[in-house]
Coordinates of C-alpha atoms and ligand atoms in Angstrom, one line a residue:
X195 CA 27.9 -10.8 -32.5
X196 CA 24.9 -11.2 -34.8
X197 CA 25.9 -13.9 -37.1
X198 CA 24.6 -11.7 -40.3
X199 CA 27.6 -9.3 -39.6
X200 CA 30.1 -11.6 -39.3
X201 CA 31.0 -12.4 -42.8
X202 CA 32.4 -9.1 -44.4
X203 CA 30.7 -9.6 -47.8
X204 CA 28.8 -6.7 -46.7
X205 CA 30.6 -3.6 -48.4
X206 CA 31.2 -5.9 -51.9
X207 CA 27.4 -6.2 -51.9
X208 CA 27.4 -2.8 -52.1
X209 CA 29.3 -2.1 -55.2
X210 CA 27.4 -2.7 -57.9
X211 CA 29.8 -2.6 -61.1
X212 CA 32.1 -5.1 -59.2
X213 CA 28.8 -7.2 -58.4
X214 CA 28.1 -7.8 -62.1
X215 CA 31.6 -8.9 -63.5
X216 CA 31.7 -11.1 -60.3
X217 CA 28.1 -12.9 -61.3
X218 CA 29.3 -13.4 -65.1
X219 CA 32.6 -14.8 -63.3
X220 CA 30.6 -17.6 -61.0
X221 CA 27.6 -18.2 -63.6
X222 CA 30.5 -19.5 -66.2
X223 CA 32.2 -21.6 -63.1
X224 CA 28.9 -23.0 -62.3
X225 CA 27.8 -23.9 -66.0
X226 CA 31.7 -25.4 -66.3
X227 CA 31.4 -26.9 -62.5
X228 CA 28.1 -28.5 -63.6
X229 CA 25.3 -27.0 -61.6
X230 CA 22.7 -27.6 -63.4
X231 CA 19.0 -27.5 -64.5
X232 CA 17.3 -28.7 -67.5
X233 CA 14.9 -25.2 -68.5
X234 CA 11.7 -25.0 -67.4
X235 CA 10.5 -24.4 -71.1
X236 CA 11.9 -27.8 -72.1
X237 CA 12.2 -30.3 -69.3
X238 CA 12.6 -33.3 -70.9
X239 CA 15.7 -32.3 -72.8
X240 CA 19.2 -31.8 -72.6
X241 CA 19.7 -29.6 -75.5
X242 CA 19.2 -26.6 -73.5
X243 CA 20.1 -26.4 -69.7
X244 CA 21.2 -23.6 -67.6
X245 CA 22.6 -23.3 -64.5
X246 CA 20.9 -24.0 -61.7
X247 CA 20.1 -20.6 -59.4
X248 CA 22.7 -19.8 -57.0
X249 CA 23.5 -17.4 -54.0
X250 CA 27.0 -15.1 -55.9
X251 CA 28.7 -15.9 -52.0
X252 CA 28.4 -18.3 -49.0
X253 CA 26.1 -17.6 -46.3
X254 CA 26.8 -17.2 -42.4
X255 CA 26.4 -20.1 -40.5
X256 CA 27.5 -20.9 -36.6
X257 CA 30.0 -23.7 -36.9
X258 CA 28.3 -24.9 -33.3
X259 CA 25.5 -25.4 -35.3
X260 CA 26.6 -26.7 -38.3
X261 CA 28.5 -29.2 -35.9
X262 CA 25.5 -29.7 -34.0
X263 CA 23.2 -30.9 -37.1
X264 CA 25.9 -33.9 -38.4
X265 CA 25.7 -34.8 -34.6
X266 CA 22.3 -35.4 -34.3
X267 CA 22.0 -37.1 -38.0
X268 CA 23.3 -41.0 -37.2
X269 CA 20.3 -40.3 -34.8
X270 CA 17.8 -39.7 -37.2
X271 CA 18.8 -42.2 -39.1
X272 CA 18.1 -44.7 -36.5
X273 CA 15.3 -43.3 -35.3
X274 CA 13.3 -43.1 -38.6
X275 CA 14.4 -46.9 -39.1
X276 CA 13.5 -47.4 -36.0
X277 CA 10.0 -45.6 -36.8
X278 CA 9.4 -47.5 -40.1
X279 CA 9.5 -51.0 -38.4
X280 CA 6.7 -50.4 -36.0
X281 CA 3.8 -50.8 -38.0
X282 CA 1.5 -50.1 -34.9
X283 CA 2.9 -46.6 -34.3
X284 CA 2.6 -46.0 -37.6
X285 CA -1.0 -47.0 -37.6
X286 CA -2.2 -45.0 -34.6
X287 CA -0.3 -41.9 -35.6
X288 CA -1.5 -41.9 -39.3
X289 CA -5.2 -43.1 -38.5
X290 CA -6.8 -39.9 -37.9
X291 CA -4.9 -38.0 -40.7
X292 CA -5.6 -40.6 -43.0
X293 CA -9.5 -40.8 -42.7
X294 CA -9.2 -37.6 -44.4
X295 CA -5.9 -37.6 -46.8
X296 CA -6.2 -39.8 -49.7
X297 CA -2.6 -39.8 -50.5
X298 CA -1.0 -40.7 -47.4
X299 CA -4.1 -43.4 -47.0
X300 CA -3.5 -44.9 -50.3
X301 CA 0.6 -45.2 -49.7
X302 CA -0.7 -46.5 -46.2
X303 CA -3.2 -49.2 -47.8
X304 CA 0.1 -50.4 -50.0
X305 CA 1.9 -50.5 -46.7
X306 CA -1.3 -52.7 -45.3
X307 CA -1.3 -55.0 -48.1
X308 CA 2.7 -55.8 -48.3
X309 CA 2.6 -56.3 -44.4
X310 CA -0.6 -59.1 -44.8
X311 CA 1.6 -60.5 -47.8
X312 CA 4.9 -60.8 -45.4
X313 CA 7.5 -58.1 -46.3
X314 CA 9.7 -59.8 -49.2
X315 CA 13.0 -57.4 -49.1
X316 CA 15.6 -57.5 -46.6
X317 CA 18.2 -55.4 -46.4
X318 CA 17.1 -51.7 -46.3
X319 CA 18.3 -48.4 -47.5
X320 CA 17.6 -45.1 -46.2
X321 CA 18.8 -41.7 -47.8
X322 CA 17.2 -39.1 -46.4
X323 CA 18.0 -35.3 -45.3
X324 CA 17.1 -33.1 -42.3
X325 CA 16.9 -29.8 -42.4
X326 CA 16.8 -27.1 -40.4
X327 CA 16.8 -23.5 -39.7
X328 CA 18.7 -21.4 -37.0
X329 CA 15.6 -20.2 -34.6
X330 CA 17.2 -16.3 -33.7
X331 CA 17.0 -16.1 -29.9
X332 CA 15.8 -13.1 -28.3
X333 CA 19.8 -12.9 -26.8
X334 CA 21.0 -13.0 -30.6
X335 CA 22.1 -16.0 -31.0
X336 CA 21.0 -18.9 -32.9
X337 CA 19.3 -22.2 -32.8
X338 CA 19.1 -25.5 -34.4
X339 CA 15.6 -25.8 -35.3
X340 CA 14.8 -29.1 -37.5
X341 CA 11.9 -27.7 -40.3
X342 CA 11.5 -31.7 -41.3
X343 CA 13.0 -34.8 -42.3
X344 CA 12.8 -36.2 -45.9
X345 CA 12.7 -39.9 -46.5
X346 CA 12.0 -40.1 -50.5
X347 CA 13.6 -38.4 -52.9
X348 CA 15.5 -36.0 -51.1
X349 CA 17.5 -34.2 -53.7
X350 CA 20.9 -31.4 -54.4
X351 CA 22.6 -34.2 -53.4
X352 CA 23.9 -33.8 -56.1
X353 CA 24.2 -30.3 -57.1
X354 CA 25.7 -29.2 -53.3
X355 CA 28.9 -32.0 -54.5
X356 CA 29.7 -29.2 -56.9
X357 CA 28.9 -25.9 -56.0
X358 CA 31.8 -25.4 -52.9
X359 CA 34.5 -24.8 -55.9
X360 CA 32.4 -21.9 -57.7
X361 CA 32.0 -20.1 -54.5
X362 CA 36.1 -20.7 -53.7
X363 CA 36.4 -19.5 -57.0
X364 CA 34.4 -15.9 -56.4
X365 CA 36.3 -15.2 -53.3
X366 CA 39.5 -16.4 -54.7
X367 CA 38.5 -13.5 -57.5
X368 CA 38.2 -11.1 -54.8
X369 CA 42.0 -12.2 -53.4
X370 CA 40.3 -13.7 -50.4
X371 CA 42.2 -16.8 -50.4
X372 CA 41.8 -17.9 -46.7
X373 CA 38.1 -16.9 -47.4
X374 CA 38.2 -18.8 -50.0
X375 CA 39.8 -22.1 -48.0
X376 CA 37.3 -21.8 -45.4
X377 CA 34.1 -23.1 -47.7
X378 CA 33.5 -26.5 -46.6
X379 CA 34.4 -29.9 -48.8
X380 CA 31.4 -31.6 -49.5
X381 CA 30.1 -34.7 -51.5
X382 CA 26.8 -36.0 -50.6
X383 CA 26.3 -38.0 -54.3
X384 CA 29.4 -39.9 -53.0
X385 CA 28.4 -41.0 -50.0
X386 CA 24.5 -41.5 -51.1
X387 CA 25.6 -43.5 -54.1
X388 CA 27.9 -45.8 -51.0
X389 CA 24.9 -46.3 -49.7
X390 CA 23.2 -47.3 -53.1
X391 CA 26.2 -49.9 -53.6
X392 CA 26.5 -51.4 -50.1
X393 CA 22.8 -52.1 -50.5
X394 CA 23.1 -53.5 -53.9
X395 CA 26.5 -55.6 -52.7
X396 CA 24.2 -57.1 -49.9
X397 CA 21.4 -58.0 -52.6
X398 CA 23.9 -60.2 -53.7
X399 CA 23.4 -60.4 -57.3
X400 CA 26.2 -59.6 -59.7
X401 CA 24.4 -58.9 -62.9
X402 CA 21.3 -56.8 -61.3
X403 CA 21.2 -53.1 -61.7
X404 CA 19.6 -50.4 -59.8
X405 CA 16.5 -48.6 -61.1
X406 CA 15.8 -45.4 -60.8
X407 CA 11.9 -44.5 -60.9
X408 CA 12.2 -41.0 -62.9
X409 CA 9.7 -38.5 -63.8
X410 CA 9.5 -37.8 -68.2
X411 CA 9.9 -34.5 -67.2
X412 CA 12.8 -34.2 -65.2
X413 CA 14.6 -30.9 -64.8
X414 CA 16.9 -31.6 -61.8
X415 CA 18.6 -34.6 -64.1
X416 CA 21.9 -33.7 -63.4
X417 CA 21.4 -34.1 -59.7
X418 CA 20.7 -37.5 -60.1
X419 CA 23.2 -38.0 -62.8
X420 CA 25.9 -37.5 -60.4
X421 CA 25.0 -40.5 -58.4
X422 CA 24.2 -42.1 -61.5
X423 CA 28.1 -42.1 -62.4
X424 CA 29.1 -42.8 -58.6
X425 CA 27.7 -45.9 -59.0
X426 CA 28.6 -46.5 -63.0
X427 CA 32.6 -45.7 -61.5
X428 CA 32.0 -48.6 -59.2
X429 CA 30.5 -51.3 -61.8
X430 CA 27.0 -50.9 -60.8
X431 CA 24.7 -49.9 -63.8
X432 CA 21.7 -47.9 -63.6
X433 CA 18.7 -47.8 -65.4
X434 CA 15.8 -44.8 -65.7
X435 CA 12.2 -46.0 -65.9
X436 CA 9.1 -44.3 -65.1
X437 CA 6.4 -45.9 -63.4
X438 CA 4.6 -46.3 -66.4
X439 CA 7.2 -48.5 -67.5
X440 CA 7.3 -50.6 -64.8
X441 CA 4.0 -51.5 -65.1
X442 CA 4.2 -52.1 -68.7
X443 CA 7.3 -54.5 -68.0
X444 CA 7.8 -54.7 -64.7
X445 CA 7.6 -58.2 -63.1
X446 CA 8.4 -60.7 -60.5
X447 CA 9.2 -64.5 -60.1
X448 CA 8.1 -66.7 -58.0
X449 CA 10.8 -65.4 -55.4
X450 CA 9.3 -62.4 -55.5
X451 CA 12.5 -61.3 -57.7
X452 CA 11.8 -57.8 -59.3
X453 CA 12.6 -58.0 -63.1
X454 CA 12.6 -55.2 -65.2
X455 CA 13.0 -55.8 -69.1
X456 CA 13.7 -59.0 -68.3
X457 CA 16.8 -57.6 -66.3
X458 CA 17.2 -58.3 -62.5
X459 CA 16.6 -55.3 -60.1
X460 CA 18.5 -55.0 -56.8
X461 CA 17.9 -51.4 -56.0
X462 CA 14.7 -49.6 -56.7
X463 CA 15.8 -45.6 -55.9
X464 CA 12.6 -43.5 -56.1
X465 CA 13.0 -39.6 -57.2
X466 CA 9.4 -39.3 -58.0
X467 CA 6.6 -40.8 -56.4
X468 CA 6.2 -38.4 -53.3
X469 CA 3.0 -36.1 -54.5
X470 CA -0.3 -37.3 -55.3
X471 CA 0.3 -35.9 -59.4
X472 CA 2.8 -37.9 -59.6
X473 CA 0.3 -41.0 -59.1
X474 CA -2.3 -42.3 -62.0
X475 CA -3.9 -45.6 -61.2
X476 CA -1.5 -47.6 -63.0
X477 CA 1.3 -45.8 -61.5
X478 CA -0.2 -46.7 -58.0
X479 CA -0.3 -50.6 -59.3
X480 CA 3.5 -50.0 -60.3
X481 CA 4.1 -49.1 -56.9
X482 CA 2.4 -51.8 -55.2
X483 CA 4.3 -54.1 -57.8
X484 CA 7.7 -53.1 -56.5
X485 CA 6.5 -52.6 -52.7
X486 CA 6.1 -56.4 -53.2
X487 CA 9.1 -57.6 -54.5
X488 CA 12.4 -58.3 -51.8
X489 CA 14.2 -55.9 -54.2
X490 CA 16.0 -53.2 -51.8
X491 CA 13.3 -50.4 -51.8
X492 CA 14.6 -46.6 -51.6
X493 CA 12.4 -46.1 -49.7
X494 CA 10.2 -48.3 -49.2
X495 CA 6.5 -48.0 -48.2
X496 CA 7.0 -48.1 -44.4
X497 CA 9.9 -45.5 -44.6
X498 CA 8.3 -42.6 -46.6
X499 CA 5.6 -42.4 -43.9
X500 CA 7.7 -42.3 -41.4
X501 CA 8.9 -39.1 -43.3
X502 CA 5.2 -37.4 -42.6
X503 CA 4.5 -34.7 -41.3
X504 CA 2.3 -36.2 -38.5
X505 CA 4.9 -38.7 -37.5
X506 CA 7.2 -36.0 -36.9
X507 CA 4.7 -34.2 -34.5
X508 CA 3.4 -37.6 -32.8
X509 CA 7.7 -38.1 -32.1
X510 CA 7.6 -35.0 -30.6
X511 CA 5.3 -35.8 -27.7
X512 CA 6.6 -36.8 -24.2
X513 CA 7.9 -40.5 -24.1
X514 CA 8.3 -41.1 -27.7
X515 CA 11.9 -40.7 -28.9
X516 CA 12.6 -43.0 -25.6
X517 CA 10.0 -45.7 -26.1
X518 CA 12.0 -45.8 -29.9
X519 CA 15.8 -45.4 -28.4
X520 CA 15.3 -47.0 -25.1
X521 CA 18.8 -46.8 -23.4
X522 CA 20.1 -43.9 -25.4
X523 CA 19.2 -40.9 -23.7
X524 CA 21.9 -38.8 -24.9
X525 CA 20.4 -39.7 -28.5
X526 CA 17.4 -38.8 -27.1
X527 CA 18.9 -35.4 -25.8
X528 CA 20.2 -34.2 -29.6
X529 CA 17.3 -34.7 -30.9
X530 CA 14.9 -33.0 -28.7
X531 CA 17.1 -30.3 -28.4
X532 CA 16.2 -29.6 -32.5
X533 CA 12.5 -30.2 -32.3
X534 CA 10.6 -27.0 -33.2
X535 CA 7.0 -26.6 -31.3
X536 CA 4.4 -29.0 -32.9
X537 CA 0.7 -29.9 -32.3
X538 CA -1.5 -32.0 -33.4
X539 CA -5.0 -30.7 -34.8
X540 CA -6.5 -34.1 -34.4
X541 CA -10.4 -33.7 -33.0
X542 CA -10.5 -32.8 -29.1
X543 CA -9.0 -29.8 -26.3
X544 CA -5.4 -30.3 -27.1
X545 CA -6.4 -29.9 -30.8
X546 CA -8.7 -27.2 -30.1
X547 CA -5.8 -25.0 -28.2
X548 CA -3.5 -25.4 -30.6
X549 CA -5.9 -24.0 -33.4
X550 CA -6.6 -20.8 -30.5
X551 CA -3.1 -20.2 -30.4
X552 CA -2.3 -20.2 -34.0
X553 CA -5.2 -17.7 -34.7
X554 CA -4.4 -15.4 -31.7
X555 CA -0.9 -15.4 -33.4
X556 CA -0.6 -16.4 -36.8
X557 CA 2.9 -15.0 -37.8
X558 CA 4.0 -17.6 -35.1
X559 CA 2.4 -20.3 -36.6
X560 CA 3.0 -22.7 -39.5
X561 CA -0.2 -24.9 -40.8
X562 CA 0.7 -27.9 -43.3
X563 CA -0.7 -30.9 -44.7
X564 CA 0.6 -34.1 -45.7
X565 CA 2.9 -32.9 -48.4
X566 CA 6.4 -32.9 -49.8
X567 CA 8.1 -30.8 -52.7
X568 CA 7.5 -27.5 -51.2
X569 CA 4.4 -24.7 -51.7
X570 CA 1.9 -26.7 -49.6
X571 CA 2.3 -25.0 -45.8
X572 CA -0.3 -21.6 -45.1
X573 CA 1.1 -18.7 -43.6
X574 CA -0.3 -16.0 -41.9
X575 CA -4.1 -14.7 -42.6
X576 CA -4.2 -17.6 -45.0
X577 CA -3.4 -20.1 -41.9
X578 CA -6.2 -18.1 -39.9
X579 CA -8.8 -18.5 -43.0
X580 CA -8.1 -22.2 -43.3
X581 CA -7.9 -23.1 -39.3
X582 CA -11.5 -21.4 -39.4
X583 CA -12.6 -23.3 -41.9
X584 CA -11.6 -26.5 -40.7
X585 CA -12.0 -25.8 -36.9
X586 CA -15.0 -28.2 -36.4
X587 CA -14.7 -30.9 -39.0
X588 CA -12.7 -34.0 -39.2
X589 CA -10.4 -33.0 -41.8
X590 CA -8.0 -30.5 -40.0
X591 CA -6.1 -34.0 -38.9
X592 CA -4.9 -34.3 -41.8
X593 CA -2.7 -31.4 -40.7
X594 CA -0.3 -30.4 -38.2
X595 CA 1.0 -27.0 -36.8
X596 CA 4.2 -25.9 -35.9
X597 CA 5.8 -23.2 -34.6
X598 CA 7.5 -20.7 -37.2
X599 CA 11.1 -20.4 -37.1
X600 CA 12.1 -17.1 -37.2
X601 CA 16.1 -16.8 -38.4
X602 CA 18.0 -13.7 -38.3
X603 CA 17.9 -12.5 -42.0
X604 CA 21.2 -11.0 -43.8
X605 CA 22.1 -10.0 -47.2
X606 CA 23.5 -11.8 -50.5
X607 CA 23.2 -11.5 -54.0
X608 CA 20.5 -14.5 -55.8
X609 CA 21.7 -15.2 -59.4
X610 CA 19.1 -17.2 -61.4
X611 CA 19.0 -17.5 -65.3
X612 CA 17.1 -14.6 -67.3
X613 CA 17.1 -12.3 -63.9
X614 CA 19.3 -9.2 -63.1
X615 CA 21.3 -10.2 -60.1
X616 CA 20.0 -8.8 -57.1
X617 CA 21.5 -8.2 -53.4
X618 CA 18.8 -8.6 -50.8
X619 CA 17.5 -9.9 -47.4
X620 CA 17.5 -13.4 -47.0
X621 CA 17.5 -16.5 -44.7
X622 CA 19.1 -20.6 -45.2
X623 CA 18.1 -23.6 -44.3
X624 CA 20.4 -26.3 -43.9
X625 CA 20.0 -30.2 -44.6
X626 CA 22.3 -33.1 -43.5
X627 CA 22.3 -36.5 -45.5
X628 CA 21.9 -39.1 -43.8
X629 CA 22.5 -42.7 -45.0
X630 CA 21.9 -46.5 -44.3
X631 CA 21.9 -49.6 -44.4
X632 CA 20.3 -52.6 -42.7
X633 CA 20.2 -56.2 -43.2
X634 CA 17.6 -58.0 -41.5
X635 CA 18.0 -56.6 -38.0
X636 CA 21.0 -55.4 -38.0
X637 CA 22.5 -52.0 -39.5
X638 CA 25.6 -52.1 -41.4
X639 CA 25.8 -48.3 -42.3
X640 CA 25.2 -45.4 -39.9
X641 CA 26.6 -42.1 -41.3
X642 CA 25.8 -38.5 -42.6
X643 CA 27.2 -37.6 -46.1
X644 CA 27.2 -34.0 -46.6
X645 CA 25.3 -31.4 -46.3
X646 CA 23.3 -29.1 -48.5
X647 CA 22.4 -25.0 -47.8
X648 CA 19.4 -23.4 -49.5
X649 CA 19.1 -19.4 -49.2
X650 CA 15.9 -17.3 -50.2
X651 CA 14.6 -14.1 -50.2
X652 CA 12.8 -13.6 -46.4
X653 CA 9.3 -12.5 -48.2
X654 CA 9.1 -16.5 -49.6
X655 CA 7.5 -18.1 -46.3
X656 CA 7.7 -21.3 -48.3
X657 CA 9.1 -23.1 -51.0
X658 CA 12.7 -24.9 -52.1
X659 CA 15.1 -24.4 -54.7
X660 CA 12.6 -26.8 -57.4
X661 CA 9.8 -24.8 -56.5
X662 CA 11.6 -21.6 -57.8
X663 CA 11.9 -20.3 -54.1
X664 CA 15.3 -20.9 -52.6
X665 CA 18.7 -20.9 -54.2
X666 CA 21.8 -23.2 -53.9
X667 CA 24.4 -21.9 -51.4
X668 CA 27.5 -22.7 -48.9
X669 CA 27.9 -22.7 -45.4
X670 CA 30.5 -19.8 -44.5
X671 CA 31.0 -21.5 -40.9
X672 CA 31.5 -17.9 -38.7
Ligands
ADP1358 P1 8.0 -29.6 -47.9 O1 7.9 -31.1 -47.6 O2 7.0 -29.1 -48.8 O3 9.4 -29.3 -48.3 P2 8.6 -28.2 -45.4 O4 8.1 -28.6 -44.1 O5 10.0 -28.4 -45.7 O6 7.7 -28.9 -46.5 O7 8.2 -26.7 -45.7 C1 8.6 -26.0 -46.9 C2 9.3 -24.7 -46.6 O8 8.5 -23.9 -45.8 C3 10.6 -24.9 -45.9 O9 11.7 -25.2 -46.9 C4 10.8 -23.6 -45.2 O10 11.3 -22.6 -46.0 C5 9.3 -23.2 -44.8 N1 9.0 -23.7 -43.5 C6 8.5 -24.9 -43.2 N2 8.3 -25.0 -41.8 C7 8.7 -23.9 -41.3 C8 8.8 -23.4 -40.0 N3 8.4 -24.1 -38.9 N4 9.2 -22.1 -39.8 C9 9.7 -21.4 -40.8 N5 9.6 -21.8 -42.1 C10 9.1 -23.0 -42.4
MG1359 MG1 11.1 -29.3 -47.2

C-alpha cells in the first residue's frame, strides 16, 4: 500500500468548515504548548511571537524506516567523530573545494592554526542531526535516503519536544483516541541538553557556565530556550553572547581557560556561526579565540567540517566508511544502505561525467555548494545554467552533486501565522539527534535523542522550516 493512503486523514482534509475550527483548535494548543517563533517583523523581541508554522495532522511515515534512521544514528555519531580526528582526510577532501570557497577555507585556516598550536580542549561534544527522505521506489515502497548530516547548530530540537501533544490533541478532537496514542513521545532538548551537562560535568569546573554564541536577531529563541532550562533544572547556568561580545570580553589564561566576563566557560554551544553573514572580521577573531581555548567546543572547528557537503560525498566513495570503522562492517552496512548517489565535480573524467549526467537529466540531479541554513542547492534548468557555467573552471569543486530524492507526495493542511490554512501536496523529511561525548580517546556517550519531521509543499525543491519553506510535523508511523 502506498504509504500516502494509509493514514485516513484523507476525507477530513476534505471538509473544509471542520478544517477551520480544527486549525483555531491546534494554533491555541500550539501557542499554549509553546511552539514558537519570535515574528519576522521584530526578531529581536519577545513582545510579539507567534506560533511557529505547523502541519494541522501527522504525516505518514514507514515505522521500518523510522526504525531504520535511530539504527544507523550511534553510527553517524561515531563516524563523524571519527571524521573530525583525521586532519589528513579532512585536508585532501576539502583541498580542492577550498581553493575556491572562502568560507569553508577560512573555518579550515582556524582549524590549521589550532592544530600547529596543539588542540587545548579535551573532552568533546557532538549534537548533530541526520536527515533524510524516503526515496519512492519504482515497486512503491520507500527508502531511507540520508539528504545530509548537520554538525553546528542543528535546531527544532527544541520545538519537535513540544509539538507531539498539539497533534494528540487535534485527533483527540476528532474522537480518534488510538490515533491520537500512536503519535510518537519525543524530547530531543532533553537529551541534547544531557549531552550539554555530561560534557560540562567532565570539564570539571563547578562554577563555569555554558555559553551559548547567539545571533542579536534570533527568532527561533524558544528552541534554544528549552535546552536553556534543561540545563538551568540541572544547576548548570547559561549565558547568551554574540560573537561580538566575546571579542569584546572574551579571554583566556595561561591554561588556555576560556573566560567570559570574567566568568569561567566550560561549554561553548554555537547556534550561529555556520554562514558566511554570520562572520565580520572580528567575529572570525572571536572564533579563533574560542577554537583556542580547551573549553568543550559545540562543535568545534574540526567537527563542523566534517558536517560539509564534500566530506559527505568523499565518505561515500568505495573504502571509506571501512578505512574509518575498520572492524565494523555491519556499521558499515547501515550506513551505506542510506547514502543517496553523490559525485564529486572536482577537475578531471569522473568530474566531467557527473556534470554530463546532471545536464542530460536535471530533475534527477541536485547541485550544492558549501552551505548550511537552507536556500543554497540549484534545481533543475537553474542546475543546468550553473554546471555550464562552471564546467571548465576550477570553481565547480567547491560543489558537489547528488542524486534527487524523489518521495511519494500526500496531502495535509500547512497552518502558518497571517495565512489561510490550506490542504495540499506535500513531502517530509526526517532528522534523528544524535549526541556525544568523548574524553580524550574514549567516548562516554553514544545515543540518538529524538527525532524531528519537517513537511513542505512539493513545488519548494529547497529550503527548511527557518527559511520559511517547511513546516513542523509528526511522524504517524503507518
Ligand atoms: P542545507 O544545509 O541548506 O539545509 P540540505 O542539503 O539540507 O542543505 O538541502 C536543503 C533542502 O533541499 C533539504 O531540506 C531538502 O528539502 C532539499 N534537498 C537537499 N538535497 C536533496 C536531494 N538529494 N533530493 C531532494 N531534495 C533535496
Ligand atoms: Mg538541511
Amino acid at each position: 500500500m502506498p504509504v500516502g493512503m494509509a493514514t485516513g486523514w484523507g476525507s477530513l482534509l476534505q471538509d473544509e468548515q471542520q478544517l477551520e475550527e480544527l486549525a483555531r483548535q491546534a494554533v491555541d494548543r500550539a501557542l499554549a504548548e509553546g511552539v514558537l517563533l519570535r515574528t519576522s517583523q521584530a526578531p529581536s523581541s519577545s513582545h510579539v511571537v507567534s506560533y511557529a508554522p505547523f502541519t494541522l495532522f501527522p504525516s505518514p511515515v514507514p515505522s521500518a524506516l523510522l526504525e531504520q534512521a535511530y539504527a544507523v544514528q550511534a553510527d553517524f555519531n561515531l563516524l563523524v567523530d571519527a571524521v573530525s580526528q583525521n586532519a589528513v582526510f579532512l585536508e585532501q577532501t576539502l583541498s580542492s573545494t577550498i581553493k575556491r570557497d572562502s568560507f569553508t577555507a577560512r573555518l579550515f585556516d582556524i582549524h590549521k592554526q589550532v592544530l600547529k598550536e596543539g588542540i587545548a580542549q579535551t573532552v568533546f561534544l557532538g549534537l548533530n542531526r541526520s536527515d533524510y527522505m524516503f526515496q519512492c521506489n519504482p515497486d512503491g515502497s520507500a527508502a531511507l535516503k540520508q539528504i545530509e548530516i548537520n554538525t553546528v547548530s542543528a535546531s527544532f530540537g527544541g520545538l519537535a519536544s513540544r509539538t507531539p501533544a498539539v497533534h494528540r490533541h487535534v485527533l483527540s478532537v476528532l474522537g480518534k483516541t488510538k490515533e491520537a496514542a500512536k503519535i510518537l513521545f519525543n524530547n530531543p532538548s532533553k537529551g541534547l541538553a544531557m549531552g550539554i551537562a555530561k560534557a560540562w560535568e567532565l570539564y570539571g569546573s563547578a562554577n563555569a557556565q555554558v555559553l551559548l554564541i547567539a545571533q542579536e536577531k534570533e527568532r527561533n529563541i524558544f528552541d534554544q530556550r528549552a535546552i536553556e532550562n534543561e540545563l538551568l533544572a540541572r544547576n548548570i547556568h547559561v549565558i547568551r553572547r554574540r560573537f561580538e561580545d566575546v571579542s569584546e570580553k572574551g579571554s583566556l589564561d595561561q591554561d588556555r581557560r576560556l573566560f567570559m566576563d570574567g566568568q569561567e566557560i566550560a561549554v561553548v554551544y554555537f547556534r550561529d556561526g555556520y554562514m558566511p553573514g554570520h562572520y565580520s572580521l572580528q567575529n572570525w577573531e572571536a572564533r579563533l579565540l574560542l577554537e583556542r581555548s580547551c573549553a568543550v567546543k559545540c562543535p568545534d572547528i574540526a567537527t563542523q567540517l566534517a558536517g560539509t557537503k564534500k566530506v559527505q560525498q568523499e565518505l561515500s566513495r568505495v573504502g571509506v566508511l571501512e578505512s574509518f570503522l575498520p572492524g565494523q562492517p555491519e556499521a558499515v552496512a547501515r550506513l551505506r544502505a542510506t547514502f543517496a548517489g553523490l559525485y564529486s565535480l572536482d577537475l578531471g573524467e569522473e568530474g566531467d561525467q557527473a556534470i554530463t549526467k546532471a545536464i542530460a537529466a536535471p530533475s534527477s540531479f541536485v547541485l550544492k555548494p558549501q552551505r548550511e541554513g537552507g536556500g543554497n542547492n540549484l534545481y533543475g534548468e537553474e542546475m543546468v545554467q550553473a554546471l555550464e557555467r562552471l564546467k571548465d573552471s576550477e570553481e565547480r569543486a567547491s560543489y558537489i552533486l547528488m542524486e534527487k530524492i524523489e518521495p511519494e507526495p500526500f496531502r495535509n493542511c500547512l497552518l502558518r501565522p497571517g495565512s489561510p490554512a490550506r490542504v495540499i501536496q506535500c513531502i517530509s523529511e526526517l532528522g534523528i539527534f544524535g549526541v556525544y561525548v568523548r574524553e580524550g580517546k574514549t567516548l562516554v556517550m553514544n545515543k540518538h535523542v529524538g527525532h524531528l519531521l519537517r513537511t513542505k509543499a512539493i513545488e519548494h525543491a529547497d529550503g527548511g522550516v527557518a527559511a520559511g519553506v517547511a513546516v513542523l510535523d509528526n511522524p504517524y508511523p503507518v
